[in-house]
Amino acid sequence: MARDTKDNHWKEDFPIPELESTQVSRRDFAKFLCLVSGGLATGTGYVAIKANFFPPEKIVNEHFVCKKDELPIGGTKAFVISGSDIPYILIHLEDGQFRSYEQKCTHLSCAVFYLPGSGRIECPCHNGWFDALTGEALEGPPPRPLPRLDVVIKGMDVYVKAYEPSNKAVV
Amino acid sequence: MSTFREGQDQAHPNKTSTLILALILVLILNVSIQIWLLYTTLNNALAQHADIALPAFLASLALFLVGFFWLYYLPGGGKQRKIVKNVNFSDTYH
Ligand code: FES
């Protein structure tokens, strides 16, 4: 409690009525909505600039992953490409084909795993499923297919390179 | 010079309430559309479809500008401040 007159000066120094300091008026709420709106417009602009002018770097050349006999049928090998830190997996499908995908779920970036024998890739985080043959999202929350790489086999060596949709049918 | 503001300031509080509610609802609608635009843009950009990004940004910006100039019609701009000036502060503290 204020005892002397000196302590009473805060009322003049901060002349803000109690009502105003405790209530958010509808005017302020409307202004806040407008601020949020500006933030969303800025965010969309940021995404637009990033998507149009700074696309993610393309993978150049072919990269050696492993020997063909290192990976048994139904096996999975995790690898990274030198110069990037995106995790990838190489899968040896039951029918003998090789497939390579980013190991990051398109939902919230959890690591995905091939479930041997099922032909499907599983994301354990929220029970998302992808087709191991195409990377297509089959079930659960993932909104997009898994980004994939093309697998090139040269003799006994397995290489990967950037995915080109035109050679989808080969391998 | 007299603008719509004068009449607005003299309106019955019920009328003012309805007006402010309508203004806020439109702002909320704008923000919802913007959230949807951002969500779609992001999803498409991550899937390497950048084409939709620019139109979505322009739409979002337009909605923001609409909302911004919308604020001009908020009631209470003149009136409330005048009242505040006349408040005797010693009465408002307990
Ligand atoms: S992170 Fe993969 S399903 Fe949610």
XYZ file of N, CA and C and ligand atoms in Angstrom, chain A residues 105-110 112 123-130 140-142, ligand 1:
58
model
N 9.477 -39.241 -44.402
C 8.054 -39.286 -44.660
C 7.583 -37.907 -45.120
N 6.650 -37.887 -46.081
C 6.178 -36.599 -46.578
C 5.159 -35.964 -45.643
N 4.830 -36.649 -44.570
C 3.917 -36.053 -43.597
C 4.703 -35.146 -42.655
N 5.453 -35.734 -41.717
C 6.218 -34.904 -40.787
C 7.674 -35.353 -40.707
N 8.174 -35.906 -41.792
C 9.610 -36.191 -41.911
C 10.144 -37.277 -40.990
N 9.310 -38.197 -40.534
C 9.838 -39.338 -39.789
C 10.584 -40.255 -40.765
N 11.195 -43.582 -42.723
C 10.310 -44.653 -43.188
C 11.104 -45.947 -43.392
N 5.573 -45.837 -42.451
C 6.024 -44.775 -41.560
C 5.400 -45.055 -40.206
N 6.217 -45.408 -39.232
C 5.667 -45.809 -37.932
C 5.080 -44.651 -37.134
N 5.428 -43.433 -37.471
C 4.995 -42.307 -36.636
C 3.487 -42.197 -36.547
N 2.827 -42.165 -37.715
C 1.369 -42.028 -37.677
C 0.716 -43.063 -38.571
N 1.409 -44.205 -38.714
C 0.870 -45.299 -39.506
C 0.581 -44.880 -40.949
N 1.596 -44.305 -41.603
C 1.470 -43.955 -43.014
C 2.093 -45.052 -43.868
N 1.540 -45.263 -45.070
C 2.048 -46.330 -45.934
C 2.286 -45.820 -47.349
N 3.398 -46.313 -47.942
C 3.731 -45.955 -49.316
C 3.921 -47.229 -50.126
N -3.038 -43.463 -44.726
C -2.598 -42.647 -43.613
C -2.393 -41.188 -43.996
N -1.735 -40.440 -43.128
C -1.662 -38.983 -43.323
C -0.728 -38.460 -44.421
N 0.249 -39.217 -44.930
C 1.173 -38.577 -45.886
C 0.448 -37.986 -47.096
S 5.404 -38.594 -40.156
Fe 4.971 -40.281 -41.422
S 2.865 -40.540 -41.120
Fe 3.267 -38.807 -39.884
